[in-house]
Coordinates of C-alpha atoms in Angstrom, one line a residue:
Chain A
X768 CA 16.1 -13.4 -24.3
X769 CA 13.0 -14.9 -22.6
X770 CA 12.6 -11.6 -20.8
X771 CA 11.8 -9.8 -24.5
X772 CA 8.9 -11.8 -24.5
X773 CA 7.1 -10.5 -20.9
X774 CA 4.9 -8.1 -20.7
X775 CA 5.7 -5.5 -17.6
X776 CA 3.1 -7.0 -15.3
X777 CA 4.4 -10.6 -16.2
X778 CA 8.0 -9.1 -15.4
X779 CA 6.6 -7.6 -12.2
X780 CA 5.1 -10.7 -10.9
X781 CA 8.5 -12.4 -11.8
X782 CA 10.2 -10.2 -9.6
X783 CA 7.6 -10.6 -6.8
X784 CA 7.8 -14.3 -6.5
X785 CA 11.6 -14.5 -7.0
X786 CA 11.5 -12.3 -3.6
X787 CA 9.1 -14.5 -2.0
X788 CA 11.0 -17.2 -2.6
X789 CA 14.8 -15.6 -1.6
X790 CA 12.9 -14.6 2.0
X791 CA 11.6 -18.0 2.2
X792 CA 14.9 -20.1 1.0
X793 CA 16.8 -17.4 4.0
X794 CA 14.6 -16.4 6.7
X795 CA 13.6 -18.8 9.8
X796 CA 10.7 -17.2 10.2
X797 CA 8.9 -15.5 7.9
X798 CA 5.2 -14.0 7.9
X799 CA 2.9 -12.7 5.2
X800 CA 1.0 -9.6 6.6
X801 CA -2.5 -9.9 5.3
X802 CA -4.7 -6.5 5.4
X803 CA -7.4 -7.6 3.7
X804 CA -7.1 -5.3 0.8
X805 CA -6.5 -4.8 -2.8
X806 CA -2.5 -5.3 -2.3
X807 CA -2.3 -7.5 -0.3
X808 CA -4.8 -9.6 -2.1
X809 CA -2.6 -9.4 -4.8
X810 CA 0.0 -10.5 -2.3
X811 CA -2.0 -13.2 -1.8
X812 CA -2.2 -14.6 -5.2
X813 CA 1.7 -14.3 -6.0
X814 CA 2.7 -16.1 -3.0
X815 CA 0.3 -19.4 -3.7
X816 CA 1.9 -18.7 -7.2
X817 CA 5.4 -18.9 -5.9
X818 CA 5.1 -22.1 -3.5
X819 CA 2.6 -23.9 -6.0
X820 CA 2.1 -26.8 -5.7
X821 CA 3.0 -26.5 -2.3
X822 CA 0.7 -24.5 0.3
X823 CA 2.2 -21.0 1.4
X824 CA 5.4 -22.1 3.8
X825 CA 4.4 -19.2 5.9
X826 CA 1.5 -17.9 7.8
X827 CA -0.6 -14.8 7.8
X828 CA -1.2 -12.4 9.8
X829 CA -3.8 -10.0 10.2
X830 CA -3.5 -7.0 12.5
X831 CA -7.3 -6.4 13.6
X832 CA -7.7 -3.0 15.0
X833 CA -11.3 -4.0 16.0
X834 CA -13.0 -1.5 13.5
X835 CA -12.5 -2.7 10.0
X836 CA -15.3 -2.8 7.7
X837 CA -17.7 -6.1 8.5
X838 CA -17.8 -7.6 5.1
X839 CA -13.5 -6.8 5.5
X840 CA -13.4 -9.5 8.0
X841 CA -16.1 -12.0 5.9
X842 CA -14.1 -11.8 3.2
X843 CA -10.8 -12.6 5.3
X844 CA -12.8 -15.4 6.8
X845 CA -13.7 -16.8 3.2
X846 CA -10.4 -16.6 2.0
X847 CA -8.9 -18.3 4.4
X848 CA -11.2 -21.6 4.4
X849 CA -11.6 -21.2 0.3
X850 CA -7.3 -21.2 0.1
X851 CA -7.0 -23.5 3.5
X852 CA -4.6 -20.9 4.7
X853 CA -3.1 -20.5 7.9
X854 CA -4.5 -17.2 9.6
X855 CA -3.4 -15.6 12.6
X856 CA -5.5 -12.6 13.8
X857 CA -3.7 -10.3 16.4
X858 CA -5.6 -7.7 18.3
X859 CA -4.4 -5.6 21.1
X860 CA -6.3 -7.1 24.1
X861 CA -4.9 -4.2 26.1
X862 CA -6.0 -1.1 23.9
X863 CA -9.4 -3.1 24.1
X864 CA -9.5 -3.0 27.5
X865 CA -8.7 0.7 27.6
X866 CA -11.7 1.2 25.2
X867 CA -9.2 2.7 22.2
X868 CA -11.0 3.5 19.0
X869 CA -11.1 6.5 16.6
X870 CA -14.2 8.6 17.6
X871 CA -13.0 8.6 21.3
X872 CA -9.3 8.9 20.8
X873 CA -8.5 10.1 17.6
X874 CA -6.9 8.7 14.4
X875 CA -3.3 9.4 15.3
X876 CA -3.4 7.5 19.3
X877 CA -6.0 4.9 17.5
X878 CA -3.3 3.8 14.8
X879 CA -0.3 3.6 16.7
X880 CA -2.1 1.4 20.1
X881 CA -4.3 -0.5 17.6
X882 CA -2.2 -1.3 14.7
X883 CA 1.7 -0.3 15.4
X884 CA 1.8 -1.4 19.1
X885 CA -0.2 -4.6 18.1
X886 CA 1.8 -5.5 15.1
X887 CA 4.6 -5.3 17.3
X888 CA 3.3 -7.5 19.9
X889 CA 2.6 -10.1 17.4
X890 CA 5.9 -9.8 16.0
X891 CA 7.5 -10.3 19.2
X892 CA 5.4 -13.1 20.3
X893 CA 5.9 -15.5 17.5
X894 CA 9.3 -14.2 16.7
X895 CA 9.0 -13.9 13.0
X896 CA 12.6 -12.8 11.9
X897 CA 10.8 -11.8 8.3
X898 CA 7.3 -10.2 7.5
X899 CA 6.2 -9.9 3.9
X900 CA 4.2 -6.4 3.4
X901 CA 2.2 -5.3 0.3
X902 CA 3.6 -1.6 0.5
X903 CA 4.6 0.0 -3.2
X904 CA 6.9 3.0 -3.8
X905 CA 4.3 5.1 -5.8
X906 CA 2.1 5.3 -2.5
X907 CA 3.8 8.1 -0.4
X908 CA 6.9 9.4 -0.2
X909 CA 8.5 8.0 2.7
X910 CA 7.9 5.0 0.4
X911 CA 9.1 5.6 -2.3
X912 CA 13.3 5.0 -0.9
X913 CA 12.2 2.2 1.2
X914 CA 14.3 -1.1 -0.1
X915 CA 12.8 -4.1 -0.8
X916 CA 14.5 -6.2 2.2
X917 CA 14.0 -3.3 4.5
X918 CA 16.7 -3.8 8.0
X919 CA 14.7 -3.4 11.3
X920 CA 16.7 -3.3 14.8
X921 CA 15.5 -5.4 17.8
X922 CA 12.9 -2.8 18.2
X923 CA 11.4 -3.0 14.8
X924 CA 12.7 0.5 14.3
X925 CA 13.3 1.7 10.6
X926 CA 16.2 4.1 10.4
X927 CA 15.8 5.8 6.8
X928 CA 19.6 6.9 7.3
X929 CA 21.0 3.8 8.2
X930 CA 19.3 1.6 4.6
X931 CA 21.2 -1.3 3.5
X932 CA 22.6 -1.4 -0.6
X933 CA 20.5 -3.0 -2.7
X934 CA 21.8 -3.8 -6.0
X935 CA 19.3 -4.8 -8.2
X936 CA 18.1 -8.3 -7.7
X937 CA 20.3 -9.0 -4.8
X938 CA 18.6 -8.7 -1.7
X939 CA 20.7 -8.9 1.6
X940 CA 19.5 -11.3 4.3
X941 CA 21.4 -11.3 7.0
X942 CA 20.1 -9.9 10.3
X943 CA 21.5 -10.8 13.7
X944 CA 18.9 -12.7 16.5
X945 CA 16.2 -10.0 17.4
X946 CA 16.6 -7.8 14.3
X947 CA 14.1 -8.6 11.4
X948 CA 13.6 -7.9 8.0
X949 CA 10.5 -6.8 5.7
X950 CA 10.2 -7.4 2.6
X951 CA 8.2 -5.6 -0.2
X952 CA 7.3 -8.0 -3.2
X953 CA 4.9 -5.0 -4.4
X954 CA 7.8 -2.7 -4.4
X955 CA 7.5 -1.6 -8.2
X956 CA 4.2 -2.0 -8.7
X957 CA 1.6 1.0 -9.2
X958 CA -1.8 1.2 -8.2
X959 CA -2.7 0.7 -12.0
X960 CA -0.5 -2.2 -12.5
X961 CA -2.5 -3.5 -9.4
X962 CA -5.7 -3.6 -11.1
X963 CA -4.9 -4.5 -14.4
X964 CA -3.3 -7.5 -12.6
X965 CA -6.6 -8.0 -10.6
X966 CA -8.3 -7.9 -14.0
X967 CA -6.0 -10.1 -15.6
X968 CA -5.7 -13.1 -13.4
X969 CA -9.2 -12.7 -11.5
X970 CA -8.8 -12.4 -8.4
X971 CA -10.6 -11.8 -5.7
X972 CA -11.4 -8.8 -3.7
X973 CA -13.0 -7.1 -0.9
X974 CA -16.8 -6.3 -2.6
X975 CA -16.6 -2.8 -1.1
X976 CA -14.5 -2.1 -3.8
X977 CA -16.9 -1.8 -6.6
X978 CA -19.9 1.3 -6.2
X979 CA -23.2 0.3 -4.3
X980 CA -25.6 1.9 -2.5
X981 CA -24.3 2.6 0.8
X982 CA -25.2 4.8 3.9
X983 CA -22.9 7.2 4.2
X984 CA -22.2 10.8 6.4
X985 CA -19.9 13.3 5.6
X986 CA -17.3 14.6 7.9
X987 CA -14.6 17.2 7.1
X988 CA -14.9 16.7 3.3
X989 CA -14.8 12.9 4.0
X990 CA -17.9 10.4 3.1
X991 CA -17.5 8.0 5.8
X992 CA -19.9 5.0 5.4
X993 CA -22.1 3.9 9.1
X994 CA -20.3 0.3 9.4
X995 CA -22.1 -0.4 12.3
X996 CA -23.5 1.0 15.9
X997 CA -20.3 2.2 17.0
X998 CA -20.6 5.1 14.5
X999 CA -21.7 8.2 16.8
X1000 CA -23.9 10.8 14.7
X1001 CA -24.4 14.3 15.2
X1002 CA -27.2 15.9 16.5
X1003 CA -29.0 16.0 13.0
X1004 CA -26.8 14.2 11.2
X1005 CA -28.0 11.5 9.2
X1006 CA -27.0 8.6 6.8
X1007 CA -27.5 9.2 3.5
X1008 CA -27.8 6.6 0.9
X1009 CA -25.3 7.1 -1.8
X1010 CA -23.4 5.1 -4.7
X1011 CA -20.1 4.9 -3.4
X1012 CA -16.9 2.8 -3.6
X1013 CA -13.7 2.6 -2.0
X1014 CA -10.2 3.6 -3.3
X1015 CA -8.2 2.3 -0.4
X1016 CA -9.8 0.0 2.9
X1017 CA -8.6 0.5 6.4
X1018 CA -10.3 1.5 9.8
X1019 CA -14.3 2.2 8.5
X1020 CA -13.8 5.3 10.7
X1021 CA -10.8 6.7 9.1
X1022 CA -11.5 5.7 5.3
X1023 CA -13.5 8.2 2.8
X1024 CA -15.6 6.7 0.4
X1025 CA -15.9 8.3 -3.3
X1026 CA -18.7 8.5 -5.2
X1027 CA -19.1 6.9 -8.1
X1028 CA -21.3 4.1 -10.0
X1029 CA -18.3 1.9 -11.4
X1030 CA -19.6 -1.8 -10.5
X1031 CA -17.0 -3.5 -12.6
X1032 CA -13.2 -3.8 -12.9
X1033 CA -13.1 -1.8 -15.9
X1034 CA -15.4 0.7 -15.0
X1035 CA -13.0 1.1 -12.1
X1036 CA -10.0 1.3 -14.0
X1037 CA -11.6 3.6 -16.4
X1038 CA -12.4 6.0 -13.2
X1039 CA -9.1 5.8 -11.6
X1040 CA -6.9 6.4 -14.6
X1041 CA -9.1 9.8 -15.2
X1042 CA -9.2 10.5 -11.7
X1043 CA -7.5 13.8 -10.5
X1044 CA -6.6 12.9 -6.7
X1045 CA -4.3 9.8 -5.6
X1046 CA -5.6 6.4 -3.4
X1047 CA -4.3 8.3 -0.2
X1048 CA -6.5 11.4 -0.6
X1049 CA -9.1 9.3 1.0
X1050 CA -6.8 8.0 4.2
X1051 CA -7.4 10.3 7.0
X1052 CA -4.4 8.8 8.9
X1053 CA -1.6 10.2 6.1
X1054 CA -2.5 13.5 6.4
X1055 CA -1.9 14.4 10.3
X1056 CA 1.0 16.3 8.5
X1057 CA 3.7 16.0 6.4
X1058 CA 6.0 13.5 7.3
X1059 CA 3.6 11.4 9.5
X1060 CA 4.2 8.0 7.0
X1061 CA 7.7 8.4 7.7
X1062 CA 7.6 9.0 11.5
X1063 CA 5.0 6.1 12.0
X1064 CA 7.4 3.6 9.7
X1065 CA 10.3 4.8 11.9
X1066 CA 8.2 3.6 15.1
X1067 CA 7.9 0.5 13.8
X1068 CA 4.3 0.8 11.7
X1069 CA 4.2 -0.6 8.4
Chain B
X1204 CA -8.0 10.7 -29.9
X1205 CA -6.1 11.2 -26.8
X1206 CA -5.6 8.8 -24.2
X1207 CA -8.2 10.2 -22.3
X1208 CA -10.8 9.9 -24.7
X1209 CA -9.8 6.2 -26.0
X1210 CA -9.9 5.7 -22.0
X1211 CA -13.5 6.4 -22.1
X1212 CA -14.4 5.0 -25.4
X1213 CA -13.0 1.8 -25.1
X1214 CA -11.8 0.3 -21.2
X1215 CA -11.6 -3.3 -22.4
X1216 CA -9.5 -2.2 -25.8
X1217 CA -7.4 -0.2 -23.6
X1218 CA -6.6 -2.6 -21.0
X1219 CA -5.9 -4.9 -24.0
X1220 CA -3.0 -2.6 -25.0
X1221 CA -1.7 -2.4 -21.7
X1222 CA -1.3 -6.0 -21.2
X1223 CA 1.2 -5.9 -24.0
X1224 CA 3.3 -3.0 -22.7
X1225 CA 7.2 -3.6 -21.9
X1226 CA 8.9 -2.3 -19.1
X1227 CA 11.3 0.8 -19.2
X1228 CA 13.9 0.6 -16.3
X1229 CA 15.8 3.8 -15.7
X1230 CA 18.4 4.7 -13.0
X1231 CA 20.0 8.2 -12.3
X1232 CA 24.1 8.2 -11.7
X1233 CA 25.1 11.2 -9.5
X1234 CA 26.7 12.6 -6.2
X1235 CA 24.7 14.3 -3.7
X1236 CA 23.3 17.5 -5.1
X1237 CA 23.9 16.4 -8.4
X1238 CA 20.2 16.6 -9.2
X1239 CA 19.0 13.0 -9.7
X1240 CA 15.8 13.4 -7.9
X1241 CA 15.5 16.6 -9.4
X1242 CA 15.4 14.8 -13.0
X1243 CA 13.3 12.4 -12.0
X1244 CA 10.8 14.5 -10.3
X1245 CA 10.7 16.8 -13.7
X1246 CA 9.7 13.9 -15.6
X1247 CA 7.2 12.6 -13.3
X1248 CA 6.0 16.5 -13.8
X1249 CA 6.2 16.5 -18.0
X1250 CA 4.8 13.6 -18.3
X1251 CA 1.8 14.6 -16.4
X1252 CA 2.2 11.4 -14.0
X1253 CA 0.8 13.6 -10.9
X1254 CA -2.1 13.9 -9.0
X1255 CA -4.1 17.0 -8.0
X1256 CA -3.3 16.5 -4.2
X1257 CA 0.2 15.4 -4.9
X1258 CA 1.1 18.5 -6.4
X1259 CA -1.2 20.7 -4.2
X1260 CA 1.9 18.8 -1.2
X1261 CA 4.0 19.6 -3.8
X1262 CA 3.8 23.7 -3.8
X1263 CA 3.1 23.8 0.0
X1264 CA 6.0 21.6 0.5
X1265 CA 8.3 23.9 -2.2
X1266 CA 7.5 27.0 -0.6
X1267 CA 8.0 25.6 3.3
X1268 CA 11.1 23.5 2.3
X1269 CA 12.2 23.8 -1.3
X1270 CA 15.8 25.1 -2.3
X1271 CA 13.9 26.9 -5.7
X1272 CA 13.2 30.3 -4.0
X1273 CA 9.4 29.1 -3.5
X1274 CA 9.1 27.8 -7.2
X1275 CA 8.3 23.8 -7.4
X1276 CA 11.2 21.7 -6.2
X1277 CA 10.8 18.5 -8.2
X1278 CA 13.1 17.0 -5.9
X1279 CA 10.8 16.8 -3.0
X1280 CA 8.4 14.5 -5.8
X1281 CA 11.1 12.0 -4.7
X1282 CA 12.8 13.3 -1.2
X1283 CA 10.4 12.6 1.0
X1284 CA 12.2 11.6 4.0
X1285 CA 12.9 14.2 6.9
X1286 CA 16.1 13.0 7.0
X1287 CA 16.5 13.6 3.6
X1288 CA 15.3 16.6 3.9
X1289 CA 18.4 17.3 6.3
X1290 CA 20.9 17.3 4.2
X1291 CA 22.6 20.0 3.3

């Protein structure tokens, strides 16, 4: 009867904290991966809701590929110390070494060293038999199937034609020693419930969401903003100031900026509910070709 | 006014009106083949729920893999698994 009374975003954040707290009540081991952006601050915010007033019985961890946007990582860093959380930071020490980044090795080699091959290592080395992600069906379509408590063998392969039932609200949590689980609290959500709830409950995001004056270059139809030194420009090419924001934040490299003048929540509401493309127009990684998501997920990427 | 212009008029109204919305939960029943995605990709379709370069993957995708003779295949809205895709 209670339930009459929700609104959909109240009944979505119901859901999402009744699945933090089944993985935490089941799991040995669970993680929270933290990626800095719009989801998973949203993440963020439902599982402090969950546990209140108890701190987050989990860490978080943050797969650094080395080149996120600077003020990415200050914000991570603020979070952290404002909420008292408990942050782990992987990188791949050994893609380091080799010098693996985007401009010299491409997207596609750059993603899966940097963030599948490191995720994995991380996973491995604390032995985390669950790991919380802030991935939602209406992204792509290899998500949009994926369960909520999603089975992973020993190693952290997905195998779309192997999926466990999931009948409604019960969520299956048994997995053998090695295999793993990840769970999708944001599973129903869609971008615009994302920002309404952002609106709603104020919280916190990365500032490169809202339009500023940025310098900016364009490559194949992309706006890509100069982070920082790394950034190699072409002969003639040079940085542009423009008002731009971003839809979705990854790898500065591999992320296209839009431009547009919306400074507030609303305004960017407003923008994205008359916009004409979708958030992953502006991720250079989906589009190696169709299929891509899928084959990364089954590789063990989130 | 449409939703587009009351969009533009009026965010903070809007937003307003959307924190009061309900939730509609909706499940297709069928065998394979039966056409559930199919239904649920048509909707997503009529109810104008798609973006530009969704349905710009959409056409490519119908004419490369689509069962509908190179006219849109709703389904693949929804089957976007390869080894969906494989099934016969």
């Amino acid at each position: 009867m209670i339930e009459k009374h929700l609104t959909h975003l109240r009944q979505l954040e119901a859901e999402s904290i009744h699945i933090f707290r089944e993985v935490a009540a089941e799991f040995e081991k669970p993680v929270m991966l933290y990626s800095i952006g719009k989801d998973s601050s949203v993440l963020l915010h439902l599982a402090r809701k969950a546990f209140h007033p108890s701190p987050i019985p989990f860490p978080l961890l943050h797969v650094d590929t080395t080149w996120k946007f600077r003020e990415m990582i200050s914000f991570r860093d603020q979070i952290a110390k404002d909420y008292n959380l408990d942050l782990l930071v992987h990188i791949n020490e050994e893609g380091v070494k080799q010098g693996i980044g985007p401009f010299t090795h491409g997207s596609a080699l750059h993603t899966d060293v940097m963030k599948t091959e490191s995720l994995k290592q991380a996973l491995n080395h604390y032995k985390f038999d669950a790991a919380f992600g802030g991935a939602r069906r209406d992204e792509e379509a290899s998500r949009a199937k994926e369960r909520i408590f999603s089975f992973r063998t020993e190693t952290h392969r997905w195998d779309p034609k192997n999926q466990r039932p999931e009948l409604w609200n019960i969520y299956n949590a048994r997995v053998r020693k090695g295999e793993s689980i990840r769970a999708f609290p944001l599973s129903n959500w869609t971008e615009l419930d994302i920002w309404q709830y952002i609106y709603l409950e104020n919280i916190p995001i990365v500032p490169l969401y809202f339009a500023k004056e940025r310098p900016v270059v364009e490559r194949d139809g992309m706006l890509i903003m100069v982070d920082d030194e790394r950034m190699p420009l072409n002969e003639g090419e040079v940085p542009q100031m423009k008002s731009v924001r971003f839809r979705t934040l990854g790898c500065y490299p591999l992320t296209g900026a839009i431009e547009s003048t919306a400074a507030t929540l609303p305004e960017i509401i407003q923008e994205m509910l008359v916009a004409k493309t979708s958030e992953r127009q502006g991720r250079l990684i989906d589009k190696d070709q169709s299929g891509s998501m899928e084959r990364k997920k089954q590789e063990g990427y989130f | 006014m449409s939703v587009k212009q009351e969009i533009s008029a009026d965010i903070e109204q809007y937003l307003k009106s959307q924190e009061e919305k309900g939730m509609l939960r909706f499940i297709t029943c069928g065998s394979v083949d039966d056409g559930k995605s199919t239904l649920i990709g048509r909707l997503l379709w009529d109810s104008k729920m798609l973006f530009e370069d969704q349905l710009a993957t959409l056409a490519s995708e119908s004419k490369r893999v689509g069962t509908q003779g190179g006219n849109i295949d709703y389904a693949l809205l929804l089957d976007g698994l390869q080894a969906e895709r494989e099934q016969v």
